[in-house]
GROMACS .gro file of C-alpha atoms in nm:
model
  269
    1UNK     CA    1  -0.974   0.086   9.803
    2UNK     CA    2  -1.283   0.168  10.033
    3UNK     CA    3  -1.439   0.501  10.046
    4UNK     CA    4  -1.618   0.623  10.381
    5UNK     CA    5  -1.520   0.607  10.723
    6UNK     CA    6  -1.538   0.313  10.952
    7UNK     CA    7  -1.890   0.352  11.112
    8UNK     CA    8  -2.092   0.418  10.728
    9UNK     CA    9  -2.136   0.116  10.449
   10UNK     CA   10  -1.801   0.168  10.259
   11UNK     CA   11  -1.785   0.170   9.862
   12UNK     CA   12  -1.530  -0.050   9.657
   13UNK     CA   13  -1.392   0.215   9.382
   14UNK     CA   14  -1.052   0.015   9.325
   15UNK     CA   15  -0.863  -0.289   9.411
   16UNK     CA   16  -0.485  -0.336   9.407
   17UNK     CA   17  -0.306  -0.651   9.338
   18UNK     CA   18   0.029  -0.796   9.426
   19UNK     CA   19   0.070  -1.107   9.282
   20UNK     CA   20   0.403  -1.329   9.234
   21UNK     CA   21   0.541  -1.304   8.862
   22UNK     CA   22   0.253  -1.065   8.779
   23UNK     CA   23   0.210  -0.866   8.449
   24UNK     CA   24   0.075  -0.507   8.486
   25UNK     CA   25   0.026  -0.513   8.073
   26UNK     CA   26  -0.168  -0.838   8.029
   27UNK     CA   27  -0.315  -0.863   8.385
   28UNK     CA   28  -0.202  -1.164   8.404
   29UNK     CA   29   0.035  -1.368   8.690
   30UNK     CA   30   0.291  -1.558   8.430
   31UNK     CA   31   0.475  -1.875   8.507
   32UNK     CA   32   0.467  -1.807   8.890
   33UNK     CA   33   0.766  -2.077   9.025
   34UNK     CA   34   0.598  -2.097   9.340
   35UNK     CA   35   0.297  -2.198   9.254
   36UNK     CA   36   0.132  -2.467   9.036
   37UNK     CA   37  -0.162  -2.301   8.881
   38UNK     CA   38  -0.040  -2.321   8.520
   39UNK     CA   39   0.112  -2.057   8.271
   40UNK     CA   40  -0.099  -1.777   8.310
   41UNK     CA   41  -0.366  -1.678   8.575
   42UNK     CA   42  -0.575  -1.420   8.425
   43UNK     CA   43  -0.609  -1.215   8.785
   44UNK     CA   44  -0.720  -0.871   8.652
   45UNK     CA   45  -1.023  -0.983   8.453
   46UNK     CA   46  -1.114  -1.239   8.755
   47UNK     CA   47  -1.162  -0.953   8.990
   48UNK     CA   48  -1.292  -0.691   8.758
   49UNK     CA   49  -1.596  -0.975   8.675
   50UNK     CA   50  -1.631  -1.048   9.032
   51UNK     CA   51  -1.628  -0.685   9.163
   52UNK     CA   52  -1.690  -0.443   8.897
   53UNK     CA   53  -1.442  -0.168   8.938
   54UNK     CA   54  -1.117  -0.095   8.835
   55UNK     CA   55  -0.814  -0.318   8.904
   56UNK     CA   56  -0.421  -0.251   8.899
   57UNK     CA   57  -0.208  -0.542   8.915
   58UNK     CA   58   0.157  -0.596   9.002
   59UNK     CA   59   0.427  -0.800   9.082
   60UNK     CA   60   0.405  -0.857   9.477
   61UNK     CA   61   0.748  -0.697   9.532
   62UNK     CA   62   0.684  -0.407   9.307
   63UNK     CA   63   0.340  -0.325   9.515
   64UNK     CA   64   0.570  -0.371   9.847
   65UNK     CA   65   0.830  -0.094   9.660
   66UNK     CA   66   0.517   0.125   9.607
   67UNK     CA   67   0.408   0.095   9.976
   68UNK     CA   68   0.750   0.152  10.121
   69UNK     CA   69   0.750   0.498   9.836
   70UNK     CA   70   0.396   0.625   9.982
   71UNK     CA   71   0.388   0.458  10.377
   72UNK     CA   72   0.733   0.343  10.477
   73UNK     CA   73   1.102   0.379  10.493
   74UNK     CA   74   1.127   0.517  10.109
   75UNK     CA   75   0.875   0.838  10.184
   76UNK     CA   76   1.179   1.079  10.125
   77UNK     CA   77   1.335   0.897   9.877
   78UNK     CA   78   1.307   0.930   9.521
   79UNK     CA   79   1.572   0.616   9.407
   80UNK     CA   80   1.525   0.308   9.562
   81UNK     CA   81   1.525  -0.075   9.550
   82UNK     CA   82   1.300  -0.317   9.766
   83UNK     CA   83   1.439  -0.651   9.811
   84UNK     CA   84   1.134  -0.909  10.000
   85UNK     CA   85   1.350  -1.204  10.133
   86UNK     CA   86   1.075  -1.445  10.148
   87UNK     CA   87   1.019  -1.756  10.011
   88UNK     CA   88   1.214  -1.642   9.711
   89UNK     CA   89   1.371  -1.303   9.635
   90UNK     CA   90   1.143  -0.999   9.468
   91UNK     CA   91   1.254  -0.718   9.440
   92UNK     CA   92   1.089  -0.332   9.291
   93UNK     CA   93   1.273  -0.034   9.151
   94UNK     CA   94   1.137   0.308   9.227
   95UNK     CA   95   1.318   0.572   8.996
   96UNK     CA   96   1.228   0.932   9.035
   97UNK     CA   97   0.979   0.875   9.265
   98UNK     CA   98   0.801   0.620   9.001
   99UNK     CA   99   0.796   0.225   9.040
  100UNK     CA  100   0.960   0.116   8.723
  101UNK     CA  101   0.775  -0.156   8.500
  102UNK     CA  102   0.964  -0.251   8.184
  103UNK     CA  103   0.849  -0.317   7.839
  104UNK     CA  104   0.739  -0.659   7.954
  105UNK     CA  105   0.565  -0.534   8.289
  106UNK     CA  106   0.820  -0.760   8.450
  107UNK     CA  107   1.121  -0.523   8.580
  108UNK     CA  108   1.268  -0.630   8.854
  109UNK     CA  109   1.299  -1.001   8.855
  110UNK     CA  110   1.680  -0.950   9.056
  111UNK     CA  111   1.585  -1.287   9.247
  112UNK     CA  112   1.679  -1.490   8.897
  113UNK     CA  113   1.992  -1.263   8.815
  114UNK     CA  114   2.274  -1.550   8.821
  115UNK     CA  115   2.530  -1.570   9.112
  116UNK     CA  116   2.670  -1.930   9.073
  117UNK     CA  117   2.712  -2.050   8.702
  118UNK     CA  118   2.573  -2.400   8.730
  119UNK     CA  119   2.464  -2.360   9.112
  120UNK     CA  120   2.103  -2.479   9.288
  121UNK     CA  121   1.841  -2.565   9.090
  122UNK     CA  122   1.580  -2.289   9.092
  123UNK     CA  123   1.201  -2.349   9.052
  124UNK     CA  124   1.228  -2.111   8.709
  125UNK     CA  125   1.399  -2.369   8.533
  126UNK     CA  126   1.735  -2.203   8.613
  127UNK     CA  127   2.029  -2.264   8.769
  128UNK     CA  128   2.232  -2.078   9.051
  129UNK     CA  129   1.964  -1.797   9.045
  130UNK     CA  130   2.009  -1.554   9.335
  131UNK     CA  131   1.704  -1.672   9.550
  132UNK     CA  132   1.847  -1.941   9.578
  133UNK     CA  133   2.091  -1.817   9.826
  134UNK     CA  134   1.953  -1.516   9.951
  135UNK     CA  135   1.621  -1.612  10.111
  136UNK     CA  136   1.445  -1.784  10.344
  137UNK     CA  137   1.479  -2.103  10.125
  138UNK     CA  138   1.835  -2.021  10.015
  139UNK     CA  139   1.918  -1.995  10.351
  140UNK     CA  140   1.831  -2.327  10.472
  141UNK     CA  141   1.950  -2.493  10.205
  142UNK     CA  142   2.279  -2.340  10.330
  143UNK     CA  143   2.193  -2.413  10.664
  144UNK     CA  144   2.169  -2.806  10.603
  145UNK     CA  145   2.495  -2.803  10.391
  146UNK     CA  146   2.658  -2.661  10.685
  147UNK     CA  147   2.503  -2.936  10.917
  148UNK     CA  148   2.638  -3.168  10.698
  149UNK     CA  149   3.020  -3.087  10.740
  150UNK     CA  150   3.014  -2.927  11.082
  151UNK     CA  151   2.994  -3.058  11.403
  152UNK     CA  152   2.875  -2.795  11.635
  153UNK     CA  153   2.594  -2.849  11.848
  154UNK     CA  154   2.311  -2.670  11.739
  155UNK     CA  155   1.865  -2.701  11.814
  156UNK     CA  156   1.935  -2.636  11.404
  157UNK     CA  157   1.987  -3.064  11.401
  158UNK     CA  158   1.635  -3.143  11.540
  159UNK     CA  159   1.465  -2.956  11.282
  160UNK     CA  160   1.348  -3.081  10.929
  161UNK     CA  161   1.373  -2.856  10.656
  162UNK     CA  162   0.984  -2.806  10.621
  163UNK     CA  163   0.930  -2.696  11.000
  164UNK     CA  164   1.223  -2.421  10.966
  165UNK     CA  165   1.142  -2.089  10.848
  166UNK     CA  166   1.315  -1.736  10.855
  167UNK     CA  167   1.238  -1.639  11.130
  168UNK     CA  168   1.333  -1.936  11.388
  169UNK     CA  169   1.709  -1.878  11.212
  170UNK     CA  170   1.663  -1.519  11.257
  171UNK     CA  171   1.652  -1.610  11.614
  172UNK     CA  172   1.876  -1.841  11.628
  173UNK     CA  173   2.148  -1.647  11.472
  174UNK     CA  174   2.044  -1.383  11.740
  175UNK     CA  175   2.090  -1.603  12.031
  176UNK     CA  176   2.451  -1.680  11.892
  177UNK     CA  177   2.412  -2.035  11.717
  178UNK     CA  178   2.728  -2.091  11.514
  179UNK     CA  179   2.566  -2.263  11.193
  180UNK     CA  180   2.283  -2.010  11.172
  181UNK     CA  181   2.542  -1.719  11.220
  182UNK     CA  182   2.741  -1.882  10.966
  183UNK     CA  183   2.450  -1.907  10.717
  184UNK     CA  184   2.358  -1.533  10.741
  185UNK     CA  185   2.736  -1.459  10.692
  186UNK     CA  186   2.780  -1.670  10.355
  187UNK     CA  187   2.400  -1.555  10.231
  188UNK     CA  188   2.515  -1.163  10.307
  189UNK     CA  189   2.842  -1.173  10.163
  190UNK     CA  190   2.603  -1.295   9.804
  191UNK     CA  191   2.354  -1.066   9.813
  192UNK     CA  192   2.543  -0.730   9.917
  193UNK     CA  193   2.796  -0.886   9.651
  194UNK     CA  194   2.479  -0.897   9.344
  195UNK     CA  195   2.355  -0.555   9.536
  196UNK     CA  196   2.673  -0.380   9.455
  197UNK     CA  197   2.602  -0.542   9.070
  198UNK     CA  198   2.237  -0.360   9.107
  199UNK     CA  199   2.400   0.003   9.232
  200UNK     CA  200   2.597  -0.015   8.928
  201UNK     CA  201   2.299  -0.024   8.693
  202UNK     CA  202   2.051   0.166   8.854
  203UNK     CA  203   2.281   0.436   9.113
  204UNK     CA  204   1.964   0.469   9.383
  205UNK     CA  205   2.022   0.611   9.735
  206UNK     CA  206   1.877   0.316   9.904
  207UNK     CA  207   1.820  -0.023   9.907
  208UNK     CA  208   1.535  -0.185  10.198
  209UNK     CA  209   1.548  -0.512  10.276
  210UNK     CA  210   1.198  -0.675  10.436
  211UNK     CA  211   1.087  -1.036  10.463
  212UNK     CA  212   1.162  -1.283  10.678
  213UNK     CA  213   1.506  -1.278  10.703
  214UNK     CA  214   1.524  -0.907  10.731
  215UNK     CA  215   1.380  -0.994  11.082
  216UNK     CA  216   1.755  -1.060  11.210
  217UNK     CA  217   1.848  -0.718  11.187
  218UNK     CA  218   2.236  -0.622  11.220
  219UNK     CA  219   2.334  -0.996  11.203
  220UNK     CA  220   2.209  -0.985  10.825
  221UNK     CA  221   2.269  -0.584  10.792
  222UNK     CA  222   2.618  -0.540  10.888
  223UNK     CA  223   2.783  -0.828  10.658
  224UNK     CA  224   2.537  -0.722  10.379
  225UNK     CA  225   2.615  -0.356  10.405
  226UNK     CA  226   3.029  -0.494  10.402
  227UNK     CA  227   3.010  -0.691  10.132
  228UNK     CA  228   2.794  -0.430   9.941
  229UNK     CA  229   3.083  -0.188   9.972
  230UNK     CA  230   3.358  -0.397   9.901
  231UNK     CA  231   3.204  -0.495   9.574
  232UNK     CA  232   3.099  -0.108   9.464
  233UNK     CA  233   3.251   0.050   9.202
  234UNK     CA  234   3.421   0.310   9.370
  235UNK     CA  235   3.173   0.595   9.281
  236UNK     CA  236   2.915   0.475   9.489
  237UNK     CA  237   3.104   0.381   9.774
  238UNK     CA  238   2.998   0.551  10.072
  239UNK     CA  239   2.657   0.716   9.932
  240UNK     CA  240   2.402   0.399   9.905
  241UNK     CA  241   2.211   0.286  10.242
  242UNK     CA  242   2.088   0.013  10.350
  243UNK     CA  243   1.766   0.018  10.525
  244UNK     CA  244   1.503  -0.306  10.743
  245UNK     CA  245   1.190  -0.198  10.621
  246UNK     CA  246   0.938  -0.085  10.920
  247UNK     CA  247   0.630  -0.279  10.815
  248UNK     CA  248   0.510  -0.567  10.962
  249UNK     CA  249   0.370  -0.831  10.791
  250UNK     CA  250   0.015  -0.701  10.852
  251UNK     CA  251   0.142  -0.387  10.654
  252UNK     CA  252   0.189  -0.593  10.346
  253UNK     CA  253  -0.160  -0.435  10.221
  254UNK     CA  254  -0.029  -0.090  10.174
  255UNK     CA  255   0.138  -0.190   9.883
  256UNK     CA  256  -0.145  -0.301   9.660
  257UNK     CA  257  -0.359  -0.030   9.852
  258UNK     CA  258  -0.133   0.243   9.661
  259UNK     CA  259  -0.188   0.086   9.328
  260UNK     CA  260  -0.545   0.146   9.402
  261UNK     CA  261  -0.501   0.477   9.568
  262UNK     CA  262  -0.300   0.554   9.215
  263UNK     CA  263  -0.601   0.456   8.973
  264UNK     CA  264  -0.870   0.632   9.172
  265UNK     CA  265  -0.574   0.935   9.114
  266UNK     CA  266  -0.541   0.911   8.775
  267UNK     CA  267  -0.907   0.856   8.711
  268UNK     CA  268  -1.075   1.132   8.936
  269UNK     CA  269  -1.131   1.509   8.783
   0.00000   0.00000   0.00000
C-alpha cells in the first residue's frame, strides 16, 4: 500500500500478499503443489525484514475473493464464493461481508475436495481432487483423452500439452471446435456438480468464476450454471448466481492491495 499521489515520493505503510497454499496464522506458504520450494516458505517475515512495515498474507484465491468484495463483481454482495480456474482451482469464501479463514488459516481449499474416488493424480498427493478436472490443467488433460478416442479434425492435434493454455481452448471452443466444446461440457457438468455440494454448506448468493478458463464465457457459464441447478438441493434452486469476474489479469493486485488497505484500517486511530 503506497501513500501519496502519483507526482510526490510515495511511502510503503503495508504490503499484501497472495500466495498459493498460504497461512494467514503462521505467515507462512505450506506445501504449495505447484511449486518446489520445500514445506514451508516463511513469506511474512521475508518481507517484513526486507521492507519494514506491516504485512498480511493470504492464500492467492482468498486475496482475489477480497478484491472482488471491495473492487469487483462481489461489491453488493455480502455471501459469496470465488473460484480462480488457473493452473489449479482456489477458491475464497466471503461470509457476511468477511473473507472466511478457518482455524488453520487454510479455508477454502475446494480445488482438493474429491470428485472421482481413485481419479487423476493430483500434485497434493491426492487422488481425483477437483482441479484436476476443473482447470486449465484439468481441462487439457480432458482435452488429450478426448483426442485419443475421437476422430474429429481439430488445430487441438498440432498442439503439445505444454504450448496449450486456457485461453487458446477458450477460443477454440468459441470458434466451434468439437473436442474443445466437448471438454468445457464434461469440465462444467463437474464443477457446477461440486458447486451445488458448496451451496449446500455455505448457502451464498453468488459464486464468480475468474481465471483462465472463465475467459470462454457462456460456453463454460451456461453448462456450469445447468449442472449447478440440477445438482441443488431444492432450496437453493433458483436463488444462487453465477457470475465471470470483471478483472483482468492486471487487476489481480487489488486483491492483496485490500489486505493491505485492511491493516492500515485496523491499525490507524
Amino acid at each position: 500500500l503506497l501513500l501519496g499521489s502519483h507526482l510526490e515520493r510515495q511511502e510503503l505503510v503495508a504490503i499484501g500478499v497472495g500466495a498459493p497454499n498460504a497461512n494467514a496464522h503462521t505467515g507462512d506458504m505450506e506445501r504449495p503443489p505447484n511449486f518446489s520450494w520445500g514445506d514451508r516458505v516463511p513469506l511474512v517475515t521475508t518481507f517484513q525484514e526486507w521492507y519494514r512495515v506491516p504485512v498480511s498474507l493470504a492464500n492467492d484465491a482468498n486475496a482475489a475473493a477480497l478484491g472482488e468484495r471491495y473492487y469487483g463483481s462481489g461489491k453488493d454482495l455480502e455471501h459469496f464464493v470465488v473460484l480462480t480456474l488457473g493452473t489449479g482451482l482456489g477458491s475464497g469464501i466471503i461470509v457476511n461481508g468477511k473473507l472466511l479463514i478457518g482455524a488453520h488459516g487454510m479455508a477454502g481449499e475446494l480445488g482438493h475436495v474429491n470428485v472421482v474416488a481413485g481419479g487423476r493424480q493430483c500434485k497434493c498427493g491426492l487422488r481425483g481432487c477437483l482441479e484436476t478436472y476443473a482447470s486449465v490443467t484439468g481441462i487439457k488433460r480432458t482435452i488429450f483423452e478426448l483426442l485419443s478416442v475421437r476422430t474429429e479434425n481439430s488445430p487441438l492435434r498440432d498442439l503439445s500439452f505444454n504450448e496449450l493454455n486456457g485461453e487458446m481452448i477458450a477460443n477454440m471452443a468459441l470458434e466451434g471446435d468439437a473436442i474443445a466444446l466437448e471438454a468445457f461440457k464434461r469440465t462444467a457438468a463437474i464443477l457446477g456438480a461440486k458447486m451445488a455440494d458448496t451451496a449446500a454448506h455455505l448457502d451464498p448468493q453468488a459464486f464468480i468464476l475468474s481465471g483462465g478458463l472463465s475467459k470462454a464465457g457462456d460456453i463454460l457459464l451456461t453448462p456450469v450454471v445447468e449442472s449447478m441447478e440440477k445438482n441443488l438441493f431444492n432450496a437453493y434452486r433458483g436463488k444462487v448466481k453465477v457470475l465471470i469476474s470483471k478483472a483482468s489479469r492486471d487487476q489481480a493486485v487489488l486483491g492483496p492491495a485490500a489486505l493491505a488497505w485492511m491493516h492500515f484500517e485496523r491499525a490507524s486511530p
